[in-house]
Coordinates of C-alpha atoms in Angstrom, one line a residue:
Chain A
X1 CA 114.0 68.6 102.6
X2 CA 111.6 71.2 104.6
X3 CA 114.7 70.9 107.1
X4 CA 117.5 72.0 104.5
X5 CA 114.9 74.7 102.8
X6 CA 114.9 76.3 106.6
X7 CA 119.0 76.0 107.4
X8 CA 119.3 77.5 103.6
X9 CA 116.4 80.1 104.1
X10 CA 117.6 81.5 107.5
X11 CA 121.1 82.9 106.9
X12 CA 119.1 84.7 103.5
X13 CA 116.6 86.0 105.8
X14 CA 119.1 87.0 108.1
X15 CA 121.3 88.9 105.9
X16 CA 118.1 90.5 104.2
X17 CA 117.4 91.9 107.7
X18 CA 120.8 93.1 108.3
X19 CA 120.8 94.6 104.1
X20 CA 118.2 96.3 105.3
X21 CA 119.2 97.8 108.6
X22 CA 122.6 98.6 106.4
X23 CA 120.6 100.8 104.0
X24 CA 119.4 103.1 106.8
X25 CA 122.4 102.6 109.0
X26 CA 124.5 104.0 105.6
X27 CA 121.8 106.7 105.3
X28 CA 122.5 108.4 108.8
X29 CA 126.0 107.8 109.2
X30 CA 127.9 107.8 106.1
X31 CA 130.5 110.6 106.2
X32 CA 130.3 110.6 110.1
X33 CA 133.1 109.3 111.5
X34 CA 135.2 110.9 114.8
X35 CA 138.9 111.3 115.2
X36 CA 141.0 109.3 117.1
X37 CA 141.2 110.7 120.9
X38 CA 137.5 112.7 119.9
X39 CA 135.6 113.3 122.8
X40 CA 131.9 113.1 121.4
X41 CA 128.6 113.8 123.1
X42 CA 125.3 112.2 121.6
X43 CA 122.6 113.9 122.8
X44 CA 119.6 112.0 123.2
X45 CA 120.6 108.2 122.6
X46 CA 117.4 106.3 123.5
X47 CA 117.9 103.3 123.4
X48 CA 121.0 103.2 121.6
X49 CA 119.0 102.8 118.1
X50 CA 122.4 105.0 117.0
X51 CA 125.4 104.8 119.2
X52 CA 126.2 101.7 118.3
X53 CA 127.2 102.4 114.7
X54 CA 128.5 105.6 116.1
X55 CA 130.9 104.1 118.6
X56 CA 132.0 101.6 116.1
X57 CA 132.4 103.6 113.1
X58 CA 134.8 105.9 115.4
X59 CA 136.2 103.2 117.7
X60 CA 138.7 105.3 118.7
X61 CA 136.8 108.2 119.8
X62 CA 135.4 107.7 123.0
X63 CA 131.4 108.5 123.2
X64 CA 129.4 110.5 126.5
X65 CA 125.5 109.3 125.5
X66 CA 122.6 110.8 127.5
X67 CA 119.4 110.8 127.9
X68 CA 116.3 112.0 129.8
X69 CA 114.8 107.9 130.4
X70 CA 116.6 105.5 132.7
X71 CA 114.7 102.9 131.1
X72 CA 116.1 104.0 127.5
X73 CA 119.5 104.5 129.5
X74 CA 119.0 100.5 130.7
X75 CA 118.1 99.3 126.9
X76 CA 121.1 101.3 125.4
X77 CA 123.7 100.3 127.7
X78 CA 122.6 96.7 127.1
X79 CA 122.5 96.7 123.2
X80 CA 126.0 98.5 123.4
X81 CA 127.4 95.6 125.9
X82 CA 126.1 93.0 123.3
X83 CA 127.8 94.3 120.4
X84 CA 130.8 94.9 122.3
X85 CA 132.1 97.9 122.0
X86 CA 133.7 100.0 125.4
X87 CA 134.3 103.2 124.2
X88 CA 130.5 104.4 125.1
X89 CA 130.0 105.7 128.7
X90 CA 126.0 106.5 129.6
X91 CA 124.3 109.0 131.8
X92 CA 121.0 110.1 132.3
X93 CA 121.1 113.8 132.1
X94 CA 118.3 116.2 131.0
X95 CA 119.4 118.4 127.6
X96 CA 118.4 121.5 129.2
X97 CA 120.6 121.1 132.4
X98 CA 123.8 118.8 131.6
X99 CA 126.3 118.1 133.7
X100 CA 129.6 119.5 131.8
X101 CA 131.7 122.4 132.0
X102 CA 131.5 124.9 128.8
X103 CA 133.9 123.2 126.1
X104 CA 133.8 119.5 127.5
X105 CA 133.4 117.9 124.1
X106 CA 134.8 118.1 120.3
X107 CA 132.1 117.3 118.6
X108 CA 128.1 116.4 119.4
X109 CA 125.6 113.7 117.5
X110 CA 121.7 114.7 117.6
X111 CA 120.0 112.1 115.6
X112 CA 115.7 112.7 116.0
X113 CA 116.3 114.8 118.9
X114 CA 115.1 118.1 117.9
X115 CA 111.4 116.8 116.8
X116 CA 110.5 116.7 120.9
X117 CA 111.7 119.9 122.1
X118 CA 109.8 123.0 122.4
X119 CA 112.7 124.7 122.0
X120 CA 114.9 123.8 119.2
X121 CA 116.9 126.9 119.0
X122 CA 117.3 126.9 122.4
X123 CA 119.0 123.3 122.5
X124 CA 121.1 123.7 120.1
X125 CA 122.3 126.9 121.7
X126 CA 122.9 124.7 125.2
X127 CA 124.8 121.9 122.9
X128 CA 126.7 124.9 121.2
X129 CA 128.2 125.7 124.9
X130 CA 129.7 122.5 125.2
X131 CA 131.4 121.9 121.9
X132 CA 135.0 123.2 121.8
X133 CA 135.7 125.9 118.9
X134 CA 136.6 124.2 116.2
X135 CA 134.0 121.5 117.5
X136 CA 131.5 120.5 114.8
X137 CA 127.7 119.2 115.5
X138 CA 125.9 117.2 113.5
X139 CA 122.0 116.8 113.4
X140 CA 119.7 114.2 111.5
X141 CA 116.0 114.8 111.9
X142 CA 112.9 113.6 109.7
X143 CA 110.1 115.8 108.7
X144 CA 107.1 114.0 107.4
X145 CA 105.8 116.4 104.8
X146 CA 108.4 114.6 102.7
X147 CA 106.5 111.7 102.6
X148 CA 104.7 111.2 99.3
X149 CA 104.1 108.0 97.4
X150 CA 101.9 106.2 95.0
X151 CA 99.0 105.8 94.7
X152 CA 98.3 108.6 96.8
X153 CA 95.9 108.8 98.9
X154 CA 94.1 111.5 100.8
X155 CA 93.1 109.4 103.6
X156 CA 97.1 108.7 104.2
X157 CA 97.7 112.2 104.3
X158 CA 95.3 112.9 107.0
X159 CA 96.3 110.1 108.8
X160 CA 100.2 111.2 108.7
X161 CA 98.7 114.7 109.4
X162 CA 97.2 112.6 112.6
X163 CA 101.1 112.1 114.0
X164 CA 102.2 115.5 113.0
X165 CA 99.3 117.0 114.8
X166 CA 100.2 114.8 118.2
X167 CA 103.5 115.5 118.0
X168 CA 103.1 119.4 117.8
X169 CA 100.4 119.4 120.9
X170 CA 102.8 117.7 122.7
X171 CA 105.3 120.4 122.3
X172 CA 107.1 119.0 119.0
X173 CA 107.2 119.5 115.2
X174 CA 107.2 116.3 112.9
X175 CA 108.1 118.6 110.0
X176 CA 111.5 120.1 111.1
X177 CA 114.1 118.4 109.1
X178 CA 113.5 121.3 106.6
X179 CA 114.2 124.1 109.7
X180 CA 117.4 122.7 110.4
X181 CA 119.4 125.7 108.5
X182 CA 117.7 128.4 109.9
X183 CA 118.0 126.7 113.2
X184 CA 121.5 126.3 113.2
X185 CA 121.8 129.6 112.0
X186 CA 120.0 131.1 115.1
X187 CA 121.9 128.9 117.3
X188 CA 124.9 130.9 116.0
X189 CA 126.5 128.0 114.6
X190 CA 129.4 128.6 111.4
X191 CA 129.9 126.9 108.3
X192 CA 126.9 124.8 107.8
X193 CA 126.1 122.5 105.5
X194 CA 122.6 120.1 104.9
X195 CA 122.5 117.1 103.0
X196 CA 119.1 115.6 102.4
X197 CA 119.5 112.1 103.0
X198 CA 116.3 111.0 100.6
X199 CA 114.6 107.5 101.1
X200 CA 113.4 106.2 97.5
X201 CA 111.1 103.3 97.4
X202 CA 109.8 100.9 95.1
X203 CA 108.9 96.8 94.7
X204 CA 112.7 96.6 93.1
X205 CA 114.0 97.2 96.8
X206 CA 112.3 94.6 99.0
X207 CA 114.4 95.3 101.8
X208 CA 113.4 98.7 102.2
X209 CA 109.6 97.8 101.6
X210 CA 109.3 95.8 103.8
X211 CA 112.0 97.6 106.3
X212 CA 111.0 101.1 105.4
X213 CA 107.9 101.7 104.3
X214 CA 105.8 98.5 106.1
X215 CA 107.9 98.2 109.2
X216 CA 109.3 101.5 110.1
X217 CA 107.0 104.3 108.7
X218 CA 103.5 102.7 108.1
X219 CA 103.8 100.8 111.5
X220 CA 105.0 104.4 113.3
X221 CA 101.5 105.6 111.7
X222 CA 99.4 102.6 112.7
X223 CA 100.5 102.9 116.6
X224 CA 98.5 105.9 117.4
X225 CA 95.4 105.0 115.9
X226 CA 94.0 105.3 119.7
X227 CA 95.8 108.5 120.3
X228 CA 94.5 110.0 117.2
X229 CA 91.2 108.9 117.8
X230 CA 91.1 109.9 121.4
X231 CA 92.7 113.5 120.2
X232 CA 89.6 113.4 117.7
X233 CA 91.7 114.8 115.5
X234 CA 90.5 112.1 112.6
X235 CA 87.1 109.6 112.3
X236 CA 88.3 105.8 112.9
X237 CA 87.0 104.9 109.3
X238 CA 89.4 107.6 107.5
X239 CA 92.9 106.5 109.8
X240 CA 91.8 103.1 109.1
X241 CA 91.4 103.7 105.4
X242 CA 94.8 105.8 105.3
X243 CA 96.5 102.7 106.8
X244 CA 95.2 100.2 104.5
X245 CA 96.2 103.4 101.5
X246 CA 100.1 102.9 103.1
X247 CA 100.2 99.1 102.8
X248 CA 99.5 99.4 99.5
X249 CA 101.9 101.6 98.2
X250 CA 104.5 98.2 99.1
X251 CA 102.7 96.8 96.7
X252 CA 104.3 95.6 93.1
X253 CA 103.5 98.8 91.6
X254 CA 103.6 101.1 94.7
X255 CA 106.4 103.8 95.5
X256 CA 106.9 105.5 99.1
X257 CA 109.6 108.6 99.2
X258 CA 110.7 110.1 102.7
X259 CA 113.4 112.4 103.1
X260 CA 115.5 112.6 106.6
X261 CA 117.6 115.9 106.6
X262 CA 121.4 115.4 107.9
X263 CA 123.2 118.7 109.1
X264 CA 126.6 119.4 110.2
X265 CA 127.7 122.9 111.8
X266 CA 130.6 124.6 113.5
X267 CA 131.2 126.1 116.5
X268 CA 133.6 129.2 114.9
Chain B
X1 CA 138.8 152.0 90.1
X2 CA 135.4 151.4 89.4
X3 CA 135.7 150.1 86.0
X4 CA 138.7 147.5 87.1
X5 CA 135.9 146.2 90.1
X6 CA 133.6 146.1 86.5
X7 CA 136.4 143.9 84.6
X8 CA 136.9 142.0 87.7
X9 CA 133.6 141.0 89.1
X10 CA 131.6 140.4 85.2
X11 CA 134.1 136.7 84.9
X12 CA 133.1 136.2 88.7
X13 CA 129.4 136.7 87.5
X14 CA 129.3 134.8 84.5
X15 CA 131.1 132.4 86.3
X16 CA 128.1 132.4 88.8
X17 CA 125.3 132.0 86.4
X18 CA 127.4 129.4 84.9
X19 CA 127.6 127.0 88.2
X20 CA 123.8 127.3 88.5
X21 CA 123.4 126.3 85.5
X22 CA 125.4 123.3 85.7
X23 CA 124.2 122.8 89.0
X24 CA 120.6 121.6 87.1
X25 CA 121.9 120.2 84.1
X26 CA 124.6 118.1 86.2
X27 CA 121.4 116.7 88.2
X28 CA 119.5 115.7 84.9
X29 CA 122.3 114.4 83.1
X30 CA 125.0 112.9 85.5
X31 CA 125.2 109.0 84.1
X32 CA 124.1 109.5 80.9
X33 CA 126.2 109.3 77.9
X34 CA 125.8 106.9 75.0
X35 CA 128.6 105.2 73.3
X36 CA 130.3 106.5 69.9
X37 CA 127.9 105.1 67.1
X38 CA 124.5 104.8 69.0
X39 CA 121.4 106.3 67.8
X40 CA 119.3 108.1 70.2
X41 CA 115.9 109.3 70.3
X42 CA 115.0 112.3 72.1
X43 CA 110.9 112.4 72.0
X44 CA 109.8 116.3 73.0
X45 CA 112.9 117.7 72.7
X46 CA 110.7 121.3 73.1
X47 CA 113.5 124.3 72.4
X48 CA 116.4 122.2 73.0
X49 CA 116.6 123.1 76.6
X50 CA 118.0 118.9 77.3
X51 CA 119.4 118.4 73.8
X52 CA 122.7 120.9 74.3
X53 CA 123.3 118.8 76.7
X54 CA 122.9 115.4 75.7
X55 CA 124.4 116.2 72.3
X56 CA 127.7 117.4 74.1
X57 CA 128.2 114.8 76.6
X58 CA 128.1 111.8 73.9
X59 CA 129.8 113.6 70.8
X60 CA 130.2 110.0 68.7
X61 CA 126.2 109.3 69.4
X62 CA 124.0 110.8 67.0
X63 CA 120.9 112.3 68.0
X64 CA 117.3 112.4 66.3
X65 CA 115.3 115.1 68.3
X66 CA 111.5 115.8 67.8
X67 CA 108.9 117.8 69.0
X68 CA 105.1 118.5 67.8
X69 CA 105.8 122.1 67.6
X70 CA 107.5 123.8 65.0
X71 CA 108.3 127.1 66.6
X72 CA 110.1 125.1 69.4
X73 CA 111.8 122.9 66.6
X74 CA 113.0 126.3 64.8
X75 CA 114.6 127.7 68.2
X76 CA 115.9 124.1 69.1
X77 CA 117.7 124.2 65.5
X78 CA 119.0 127.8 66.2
X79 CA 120.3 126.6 69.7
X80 CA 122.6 123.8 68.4
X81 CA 123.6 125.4 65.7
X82 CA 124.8 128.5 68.0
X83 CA 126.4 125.9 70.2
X84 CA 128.4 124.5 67.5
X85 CA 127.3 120.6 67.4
X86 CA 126.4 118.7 64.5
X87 CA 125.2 115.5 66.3
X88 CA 121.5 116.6 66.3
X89 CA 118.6 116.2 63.5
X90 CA 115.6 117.8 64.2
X91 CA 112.0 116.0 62.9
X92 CA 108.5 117.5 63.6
X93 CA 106.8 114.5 64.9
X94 CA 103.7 113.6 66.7
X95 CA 105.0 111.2 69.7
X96 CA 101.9 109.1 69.3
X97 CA 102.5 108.5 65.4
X98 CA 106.0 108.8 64.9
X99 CA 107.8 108.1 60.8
X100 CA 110.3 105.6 62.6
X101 CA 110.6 101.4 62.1
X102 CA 110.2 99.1 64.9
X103 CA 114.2 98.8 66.5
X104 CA 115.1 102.1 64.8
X105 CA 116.7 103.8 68.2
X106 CA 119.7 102.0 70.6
X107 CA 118.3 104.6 73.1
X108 CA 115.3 106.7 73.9
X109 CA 115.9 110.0 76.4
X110 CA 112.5 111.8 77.6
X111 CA 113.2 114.6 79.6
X112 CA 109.4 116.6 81.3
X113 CA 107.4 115.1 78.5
X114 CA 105.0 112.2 80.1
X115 CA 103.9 115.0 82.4
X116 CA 101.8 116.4 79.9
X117 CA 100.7 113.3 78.2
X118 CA 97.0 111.9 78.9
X119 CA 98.2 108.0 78.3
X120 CA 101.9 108.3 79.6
X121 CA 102.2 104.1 79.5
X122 CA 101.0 104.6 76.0
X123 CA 103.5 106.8 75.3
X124 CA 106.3 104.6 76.8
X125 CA 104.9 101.5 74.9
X126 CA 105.2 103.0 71.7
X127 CA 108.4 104.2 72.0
X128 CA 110.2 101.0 73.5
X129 CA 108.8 99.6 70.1
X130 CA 111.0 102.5 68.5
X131 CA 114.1 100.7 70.7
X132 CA 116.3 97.6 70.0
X133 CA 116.4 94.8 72.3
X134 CA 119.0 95.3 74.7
X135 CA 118.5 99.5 74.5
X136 CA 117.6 101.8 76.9
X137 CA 114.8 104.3 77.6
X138 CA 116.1 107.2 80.1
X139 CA 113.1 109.8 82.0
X140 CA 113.0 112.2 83.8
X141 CA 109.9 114.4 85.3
X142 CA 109.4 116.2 88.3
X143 CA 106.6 116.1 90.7
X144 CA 105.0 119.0 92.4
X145 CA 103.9 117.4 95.9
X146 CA 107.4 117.0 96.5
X147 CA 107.9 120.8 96.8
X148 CA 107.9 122.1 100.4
X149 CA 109.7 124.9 102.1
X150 CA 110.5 126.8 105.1
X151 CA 108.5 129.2 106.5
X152 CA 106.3 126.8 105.7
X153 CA 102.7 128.3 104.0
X154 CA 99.2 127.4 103.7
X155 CA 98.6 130.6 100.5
X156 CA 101.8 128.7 98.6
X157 CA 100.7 125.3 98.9
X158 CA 97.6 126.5 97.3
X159 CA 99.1 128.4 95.0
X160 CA 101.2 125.3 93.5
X161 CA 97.9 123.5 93.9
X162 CA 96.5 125.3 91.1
X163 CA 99.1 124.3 88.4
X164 CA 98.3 121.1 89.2
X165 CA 94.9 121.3 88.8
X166 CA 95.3 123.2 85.8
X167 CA 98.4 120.5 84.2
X168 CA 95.3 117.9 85.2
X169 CA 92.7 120.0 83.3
X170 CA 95.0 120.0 80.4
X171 CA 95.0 116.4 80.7
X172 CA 98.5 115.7 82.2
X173 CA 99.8 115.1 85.4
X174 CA 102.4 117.4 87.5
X175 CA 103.0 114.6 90.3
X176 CA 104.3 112.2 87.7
X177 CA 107.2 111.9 89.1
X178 CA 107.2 108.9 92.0
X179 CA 104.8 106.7 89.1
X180 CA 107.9 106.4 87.0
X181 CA 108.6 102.7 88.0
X182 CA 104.6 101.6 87.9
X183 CA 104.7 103.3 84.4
X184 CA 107.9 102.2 82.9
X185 CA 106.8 98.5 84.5
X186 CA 103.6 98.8 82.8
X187 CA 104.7 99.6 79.5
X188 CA 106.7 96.0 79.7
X189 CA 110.6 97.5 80.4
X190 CA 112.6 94.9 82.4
X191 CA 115.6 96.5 85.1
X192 CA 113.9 99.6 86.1
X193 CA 116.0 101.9 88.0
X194 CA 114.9 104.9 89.2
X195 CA 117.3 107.5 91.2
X196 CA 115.8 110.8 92.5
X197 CA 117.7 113.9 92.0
X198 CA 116.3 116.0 94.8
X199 CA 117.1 120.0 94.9
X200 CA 117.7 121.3 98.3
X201 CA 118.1 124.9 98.4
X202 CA 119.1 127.1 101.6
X203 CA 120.9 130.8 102.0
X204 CA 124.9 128.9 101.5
X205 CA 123.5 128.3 98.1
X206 CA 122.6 131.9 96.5
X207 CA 122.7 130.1 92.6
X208 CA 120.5 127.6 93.7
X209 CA 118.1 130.4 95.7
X210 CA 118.0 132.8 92.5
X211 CA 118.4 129.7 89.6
X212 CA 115.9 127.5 91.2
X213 CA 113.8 128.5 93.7
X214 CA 113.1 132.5 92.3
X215 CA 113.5 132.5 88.5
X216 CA 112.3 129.0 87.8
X217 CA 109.7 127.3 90.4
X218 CA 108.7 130.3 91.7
X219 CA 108.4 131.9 88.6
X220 CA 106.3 129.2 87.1
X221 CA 103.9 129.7 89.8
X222 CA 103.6 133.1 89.1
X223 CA 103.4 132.7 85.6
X224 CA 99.8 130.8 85.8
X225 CA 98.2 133.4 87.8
X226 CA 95.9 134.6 84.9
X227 CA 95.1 131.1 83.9
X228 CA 94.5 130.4 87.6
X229 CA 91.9 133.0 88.2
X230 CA 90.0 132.8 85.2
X231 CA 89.8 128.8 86.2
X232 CA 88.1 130.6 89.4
X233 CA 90.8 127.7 91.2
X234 CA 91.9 130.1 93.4
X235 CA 90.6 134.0 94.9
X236 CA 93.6 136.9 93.7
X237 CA 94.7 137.9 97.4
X238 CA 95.4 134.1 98.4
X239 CA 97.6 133.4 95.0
X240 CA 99.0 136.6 95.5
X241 CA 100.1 135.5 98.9
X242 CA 101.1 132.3 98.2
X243 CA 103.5 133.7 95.3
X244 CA 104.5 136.6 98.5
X245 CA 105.7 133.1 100.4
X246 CA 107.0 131.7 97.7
X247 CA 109.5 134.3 97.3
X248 CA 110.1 134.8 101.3
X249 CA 111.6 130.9 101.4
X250 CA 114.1 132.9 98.9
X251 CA 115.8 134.6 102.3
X252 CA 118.5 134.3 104.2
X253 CA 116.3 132.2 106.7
X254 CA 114.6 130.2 103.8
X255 CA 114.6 126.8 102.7
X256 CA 113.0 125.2 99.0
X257 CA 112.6 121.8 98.6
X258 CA 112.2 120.1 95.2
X259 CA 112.7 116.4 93.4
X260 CA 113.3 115.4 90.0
X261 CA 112.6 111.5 89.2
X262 CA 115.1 110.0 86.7
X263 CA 114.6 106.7 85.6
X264 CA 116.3 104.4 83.7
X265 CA 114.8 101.0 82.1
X266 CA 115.9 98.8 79.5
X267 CA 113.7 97.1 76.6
X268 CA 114.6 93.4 77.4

């Protein structure tokens, strides 16, 4: 009986885990999808968290994804292997000094790129070199002054504030999802065009409370406690007490918004 | 010469002014229309800026509209009558003793009411007593914390700050917004559904920059300035400033941030 309740309950679980990678899979990559003989470069794969939706979304567009970490490099060219796909060829390249002649690509994919660099602007202007006119780019980046939710908590927005504050010492900006106009603009980029891609959540979702908010954002938050600590940017008692203020908002009555910020230029 | 450029560009303006308007009222009132016979309530109908609207998009519902003032029912009145519809009575009502039987109402629309409410779950209790079983209630409110912008600005922050704290003085609430599911689940409504309707506004959107973000948030901010400073919430030259940034997300570089909460629940 226990035996049947498991070989009944897996496939559910299973499904409820891909529903939920679905939701945020749909949220980046709907309306992205490359023409056949497309050559696209994705800036800044990592560990191929999204080529592989990109490479099979556009299966006959054949992908050049980079990035700075042969370790990341490793882990993506291993997830892309699993899933089969063979249209996705890998370097390790720094964004700053890539190795392609002017006009190598049609289009280019940036998806939480931007957040790391110094130089935003500057990127995208290096990215604009290598699109062909006509070439589009498209950018997805978070910004976590989105992120509101009930009950609020003031002790969860100092602790958030904890991870923007990291981020910026190291040379980032958490909140740059809302810059991504004006930094396309300055790049010199044509036609653009942002879509908010908003992240609504409540106890009528399951999937993304538990995939979302509990998993994805509140665990992001809870793995630099010792960072934040060390930084003294916050008093252990107050992060601890802004973590515990995130769980609950997955509770029944509890609501977490976050909004990621989806652009797509042209090179004119 | 220049009168023809007069002829020809006042049908391009109206035209204009008439897209941003349906730019807001398509974000409130995309998916609701009530079928031919239904009886709707509209509680805090204020000067009939929803009940156009509503009343136009379900022709064969009739609608029963009422506020607590009778100046905003007299303009209300003089608004649907100028618009030609003949679907709307008007009632001056008190929302918390209303002269309607149990079941009176198929539906219930609420459109930036519960904001200024002290017991909002009160409020939606008592008027899913008004609905039939099997009816809906529709809300929508916004929510202040949700408003962020690029450049980005301490003085602005605070300046919004202070219509909050004054909406709280007042005894309302103008982060509402995200508690719509708690609230509607509290007041005992079974299949909540609640859809944000967020308004992104950059430079490639000049109705939304002028309609939105300069003659209606920002000018709401601006418009509690006295109130503000005699509440000694905020000093002159920081308000001041904050209105100064407020207006400064309206350039060409500028991005506004803002989300609506519409939910929809069913009396079950």
């Amino acid at each position: 009986m226990s035996r049947s309740y498991v070989h009944g309950y897996q496939p559910r679980e299973n499904q409820r885990l891909q529903d939920q990678a679905n939701a945020l899979v749909q949220l980046f990559h709907s309306g992205t999808h490359y023409q056949k003989g497309s050559r696209v470069l994705e800036a800044g794969c990592g560990v191929g968290a999204q080529t592989i939706t990109l490479a099979r979304n556009s299966p006959n567009a054949s992908f050049t994804s980079i990035d700075i970490s042969s370790e990341s490099i490793a882990e993506a060219t291993k997830a892309v292997r699993s899933a089969g796909l063979n249209n996705v060829h890998f370097d390790k390249a720094d964004i700053f000094n890539l190795p392609f002649e002017p006009g190598s690509f049609d289009h280019v994919f940036v998806c939480h790129l931007l957040e790391h660099l110094a130089r935003p602007a500057h990127a995208l202007k290096v990215l604009k070199r290598l699109i062909k006119v006509g070439g589009t780019i498209t950018v997805i980046e978070g910004d976590h002054d989105s992120a509101y939710f009930h009950p609020d908590s003031e002790a969860a927005k100092l602790a958030i504030a904890c991870q923007v504050e990291l981020q910026r010492r190291a040379g980032g900006n958490a909140l740059i999802g809302r810059e991504l106009f004006p930094l396309l603009r300055q790049a010199g980029f044509g036609s653009i065009s942002v879509i908010p891609r908003m992240v609504y959540v409540d106890s009528s979702k399951p999937d993304l409370v538990s995939g979302f908010t509990r998993d994805t954002f509140t665990a992001m938050i809870e793995g630099i406690r010792d960072a934040a600590l060390e930084a003294e940017i916050i008093d252990p008692a107050t992060f601890d007490r802004g973590i515990q203020d995130l769980y609950r908002t997955t509770e029944a009555d509890g609501v977490f918004c976050y909004t990621f910020f989806k652009a797509i230029a042209a090179k004119t």
